[in-house]
């Protein structure tokens, strides 16, 4: 929403990106500090911030949809690598998670915080940095999502996507309480959720059933993970 408002006012893509990425950096810092320094439960800290930002988006626009007039942005949103198969966001995520020391350190912090500290990893620094990067990528995802349809709607953009994100991650085998991530499993989790949505739409079933199924999948996956942990213990 901020990107669309700045673009409408300045008609400059560069200025719009700078303003949005700076705001995303600040918000990521706040989330990271709240979690790393003040030990606020990550889910609570981030979801509270989400509700604050969604409310601000509605206040800034009075709930009105803002058009995004940028053919270049719409073209970039649909760009893919490897013969039109791999989207840009997916390729960037794989590179960061699997091919950089940062990704390895973040995984170590999530897998065993105490062991990471004793290994000399700056846990607070990497935790805050992770939240900053996550927020920057989320801001870009929001811009791509709005840019693909050439408009930003404060009443609908991104609504309930957090449930899909949680469900895809849990289905992929990553614990909801944190730990070692399963990146490939998460990608397959996204495909599974998309298949469910397509099947519901093809059979003319109410869209609300997809939310019920998604919530049920999250509960079932968490129960399975907990039973697995109890068995291992």
Short mmCIF file of C-alpha atoms in Angstrom, two decimals:
data_model
loop_
_atom_site.label_atom_id
_atom_site.label_comp_id
_atom_site.label_asym_id
_atom_site.label_seq_id
_atom_site.Cartn_x
_atom_site.Cartn_y
_atom_site.Cartn_z
CA UNK A 1 0.00 0.00 0.00
CA UNK A 2 2.85 2.35 0.84
CA UNK A 3 4.50 1.59 -2.50
CA UNK A 4 1.34 2.39 -4.43
CA UNK A 5 0.77 5.65 -2.55
CA UNK A 6 4.35 6.86 -3.02
CA UNK A 7 4.32 5.84 -6.69
CA UNK A 8 1.08 7.75 -7.25
CA UNK A 9 2.52 10.85 -5.56
CA UNK A 10 6.03 10.86 -7.07
CA UNK A 11 5.60 8.74 -10.23
CA UNK A 12 9.08 7.38 -9.47
CA UNK A 13 9.70 3.65 -9.10
CA UNK A 14 13.11 4.29 -7.52
CA UNK A 15 11.73 6.57 -4.80
CA UNK A 16 8.85 4.15 -4.14
CA UNK A 17 11.21 1.19 -3.71
CA UNK A 18 13.56 3.18 -1.44
CA UNK A 19 10.72 4.35 0.84
CA UNK A 20 9.18 0.90 1.08
CA UNK A 21 12.44 -0.95 1.70
CA UNK A 22 13.48 1.56 4.36
CA UNK A 23 10.15 1.19 6.16
CA UNK A 24 10.46 -2.61 5.87
CA UNK A 25 13.97 -2.42 7.35
CA UNK A 26 12.70 -0.43 10.36
CA UNK A 27 9.75 -2.77 10.95
CA UNK A 28 12.04 -5.80 10.67
CA UNK A 29 14.37 -4.27 13.23
CA UNK A 30 11.46 -3.74 15.64
CA UNK A 31 10.30 -7.34 15.23
CA UNK A 32 13.83 -8.70 15.62
CA UNK A 33 14.60 -6.67 18.73
CA UNK A 34 11.27 -7.62 20.31
CA UNK A 35 12.05 -11.30 19.80
CA UNK A 36 15.81 -11.37 20.41
CA UNK A 37 16.14 -8.80 23.20
CA UNK A 38 12.76 -8.72 24.93
CA UNK A 39 12.04 -12.43 24.40
CA UNK A 40 8.54 -11.88 23.06
CA UNK A 41 7.16 -15.06 21.51
CA UNK A 42 7.87 -14.73 17.75
CA UNK A 43 4.33 -15.57 16.64
CA UNK A 44 2.86 -12.97 19.01
CA UNK A 45 5.37 -10.26 18.06
CA UNK A 46 4.95 -10.66 14.30
CA UNK A 47 1.17 -11.15 14.24
CA UNK A 48 0.65 -8.10 16.46
CA UNK A 49 2.77 -6.06 14.05
CA UNK A 50 0.79 -7.49 11.13
CA UNK A 51 -2.50 -6.23 12.59
CA UNK A 52 -0.99 -2.80 13.25
CA UNK A 53 0.29 -2.48 9.68
CA UNK A 54 -2.94 -3.72 8.11
CA UNK A 55 -4.87 -1.15 10.12
CA UNK A 56 -2.45 1.61 9.05
CA UNK A 57 -2.84 0.57 5.40
CA UNK A 58 -6.60 1.04 5.69
CA UNK A 59 -6.20 4.37 7.49
CA UNK A 60 -3.79 5.74 4.87
CA UNK A 61 -6.16 4.94 2.01
CA UNK A 62 -9.55 5.12 3.77
CA UNK A 63 -10.01 1.54 2.63
CA UNK A 64 -9.84 2.48 -1.06
CA UNK A 65 -8.02 0.50 -3.75
CA UNK A 66 -5.00 2.30 -5.24
CA UNK A 67 -4.07 1.69 -8.87
CA UNK A 68 -0.46 0.90 -9.81
CA UNK A 69 0.41 2.17 -13.27
CA UNK A 70 3.74 0.59 -14.15
CA UNK A 71 4.02 -1.78 -17.14
CA UNK A 72 7.67 -2.45 -16.21
CA UNK A 73 6.70 -3.66 -12.71
CA UNK A 74 3.97 -5.93 -14.04
CA UNK A 75 6.42 -7.47 -16.51
CA UNK A 76 9.00 -8.08 -13.76
CA UNK A 77 6.37 -9.76 -11.56
CA UNK A 78 5.94 -12.52 -14.13
CA UNK A 79 9.62 -13.06 -14.93
CA UNK A 80 10.98 -16.57 -14.39
CA UNK A 81 14.29 -18.39 -14.74
CA UNK A 82 15.24 -21.66 -16.45
CA UNK A 83 12.89 -21.47 -19.39
CA UNK A 84 9.99 -19.93 -17.53
CA UNK A 85 9.81 -22.56 -14.76
CA UNK A 86 11.37 -21.07 -11.61
CA UNK A 87 9.98 -17.74 -10.32
CA UNK A 88 12.49 -15.07 -9.23
CA UNK A 89 11.46 -15.12 -5.51
CA UNK A 90 11.97 -18.89 -5.27
CA UNK A 91 15.42 -18.74 -6.86
CA UNK A 92 16.48 -15.96 -4.47
CA UNK A 93 15.25 -17.89 -1.43
CA UNK A 94 17.15 -21.06 -2.35
CA UNK A 95 20.36 -19.07 -2.86
CA UNK A 96 20.14 -17.34 0.55
CA UNK A 97 19.13 -20.40 2.58
CA UNK A 98 21.50 -23.01 1.13
CA UNK A 99 24.50 -21.18 -0.28
CA UNK A 100 25.50 -18.57 2.32
CA UNK A 101 27.05 -18.74 5.83
CA UNK A 102 24.18 -16.55 7.01
CA UNK A 103 21.64 -19.24 6.14
CA UNK A 104 23.70 -21.85 8.00
CA UNK A 105 23.98 -19.65 11.11
CA UNK A 106 20.24 -18.95 11.11
CA UNK A 107 19.54 -22.67 10.87
CA UNK A 108 21.91 -23.28 13.81
CA UNK A 109 20.09 -20.67 15.93
CA UNK A 110 16.74 -22.25 15.19
CA UNK A 111 17.94 -25.80 15.69
CA UNK A 112 19.64 -25.28 19.07
CA UNK A 113 19.96 -21.78 20.52
CA UNK A 114 22.26 -22.75 23.40
CA UNK A 115 24.60 -24.71 21.14
CA UNK A 116 24.71 -21.78 18.72
CA UNK A 117 25.73 -19.42 21.55
CA UNK A 118 28.45 -21.78 22.77
CA UNK A 119 29.73 -22.10 19.20
CA UNK A 120 30.39 -18.37 19.12
CA UNK A 121 27.49 -17.43 16.85
CA UNK A 122 26.12 -13.94 17.58
CA UNK A 123 22.58 -15.13 18.18
CA UNK A 124 20.97 -11.70 18.72
CA UNK A 125 22.63 -10.21 15.65
CA UNK A 126 21.64 -13.05 13.34
CA UNK A 127 18.11 -13.23 14.76
CA UNK A 128 17.52 -9.50 14.20
CA UNK A 129 19.12 -9.70 10.76
CA UNK A 130 16.86 -12.62 9.86
CA UNK A 131 13.78 -10.58 10.75
CA UNK A 132 15.04 -7.60 8.76
CA UNK A 133 15.68 -9.74 5.67
CA UNK A 134 12.35 -11.50 6.11
CA UNK A 135 10.58 -8.15 6.24
CA UNK A 136 12.43 -6.84 3.18
CA UNK A 137 11.46 -9.95 1.22
CA UNK A 138 7.88 -9.66 2.48
CA UNK A 139 7.75 -6.06 1.28
CA UNK A 140 8.97 -7.17 -2.15
CA UNK A 141 6.41 -9.98 -2.18
CA UNK A 142 3.68 -7.45 -1.44
CA UNK A 143 4.88 -5.24 -4.29
CA UNK A 144 4.99 -8.22 -6.69
CA UNK A 145 1.51 -9.35 -5.58
CA UNK A 146 0.03 -5.88 -6.08
CA UNK A 147 2.04 -5.24 -9.24
CA UNK A 148 0.79 -8.43 -10.89
CA UNK A 149 -2.80 -7.11 -10.76
CA UNK A 150 -1.83 -3.42 -11.12
CA UNK A 151 -3.58 -2.40 -7.89
CA UNK A 152 -3.26 -2.47 -4.10
CA UNK A 153 -6.39 -3.22 -2.07
CA UNK A 154 -6.03 -2.62 1.70
CA UNK A 155 -9.14 -4.70 2.38
CA UNK A 156 -7.99 -7.83 0.55
CA UNK A 157 -4.26 -7.81 -0.25
CA UNK A 158 -2.48 -10.55 1.70
CA UNK A 159 -5.52 -11.48 3.81
CA UNK A 160 -5.14 -14.99 5.33
CA UNK A 161 -1.85 -15.57 3.48
CA UNK A 162 -0.25 -16.08 6.88
CA UNK A 163 -2.36 -19.22 7.31
CA UNK A 164 -1.14 -20.57 3.97
CA UNK A 165 2.45 -19.76 4.92
CA UNK A 166 2.15 -21.56 8.26
CA UNK A 167 0.37 -24.54 6.70
CA UNK A 168 2.92 -24.92 3.89
CA UNK A 169 5.81 -24.76 6.37
CA UNK A 170 4.28 -27.27 8.77
CA UNK A 171 3.24 -29.66 5.99
CA UNK A 172 6.81 -29.47 4.70
CA UNK A 173 8.13 -30.89 7.96
CA UNK A 174 9.37 -27.79 9.80
CA UNK A 175 8.30 -27.57 13.44
CA UNK A 176 5.92 -24.69 14.17
CA UNK A 177 7.95 -23.95 17.30
CA UNK A 178 11.14 -23.48 15.29
CA UNK A 179 14.15 -25.60 14.52
CA UNK A 180 15.76 -27.10 11.46
CA UNK A 181 13.85 -26.01 8.34
CA UNK A 182 12.82 -28.27 5.49
CA UNK A 183 13.02 -25.94 2.50
CA UNK A 184 12.15 -28.49 -0.19
CA UNK A 185 9.28 -29.78 1.94
CA UNK A 186 7.91 -26.25 2.28
CA UNK A 187 7.87 -25.84 -1.50
CA UNK A 188 5.90 -29.08 -1.82
CA UNK A 189 3.61 -27.85 0.96
CA UNK A 190 2.81 -24.80 -1.19
CA UNK A 191 1.97 -27.07 -4.14
CA UNK A 192 -0.30 -29.23 -1.97
CA UNK A 193 -2.24 -26.21 -0.72
CA UNK A 194 -2.57 -24.88 -4.27
CA UNK A 195 -3.88 -28.24 -5.48
CA UNK A 196 -6.48 -28.23 -2.69
CA UNK A 197 -7.61 -24.73 -3.67
CA UNK A 198 -7.83 -25.67 -7.37
CA UNK A 199 -9.85 -28.81 -6.60
CA UNK A 200 -12.29 -26.80 -4.48
CA UNK A 201 -12.74 -24.20 -7.21
CA UNK A 202 -13.15 -26.80 -9.97
CA UNK A 203 -15.94 -28.53 -8.04
CA UNK A 204 -17.81 -25.26 -7.37
CA UNK A 205 -17.37 -25.64 -3.62
CA UNK A 206 -17.48 -22.52 -1.44
CA UNK A 207 -14.09 -20.85 -0.99
CA UNK A 208 -14.57 -20.90 2.78
CA UNK A 209 -13.99 -24.66 2.76
CA UNK A 210 -10.39 -24.08 1.69
CA UNK A 211 -9.82 -22.11 4.92
CA UNK A 212 -11.36 -24.91 6.98
CA UNK A 213 -9.19 -27.51 5.25
CA UNK A 214 -6.05 -25.36 5.68
CA UNK A 215 -6.70 -24.92 9.42
CA UNK A 216 -7.38 -28.64 9.81
CA UNK A 217 -4.12 -29.48 8.02
CA UNK A 218 -2.17 -27.21 10.39
CA UNK A 219 -3.71 -28.87 13.45
CA UNK A 220 -3.11 -32.37 12.07
CA UNK A 221 0.50 -31.58 11.16
CA UNK A 222 1.26 -30.10 14.59
CA UNK A 223 -0.31 -33.12 16.33
CA UNK A 224 1.79 -35.44 14.16
CA UNK A 225 4.97 -33.49 14.95
CA UNK A 226 4.24 -33.57 18.69
CA UNK A 227 3.56 -37.32 18.63
CA UNK A 228 6.82 -37.85 16.73
CA UNK A 229 8.75 -35.82 19.32
CA UNK A 230 7.15 -37.77 22.19
CA UNK A 231 8.06 -41.06 20.50
CA UNK A 232 11.68 -39.93 19.98
CA UNK A 233 11.90 -38.77 23.61
#
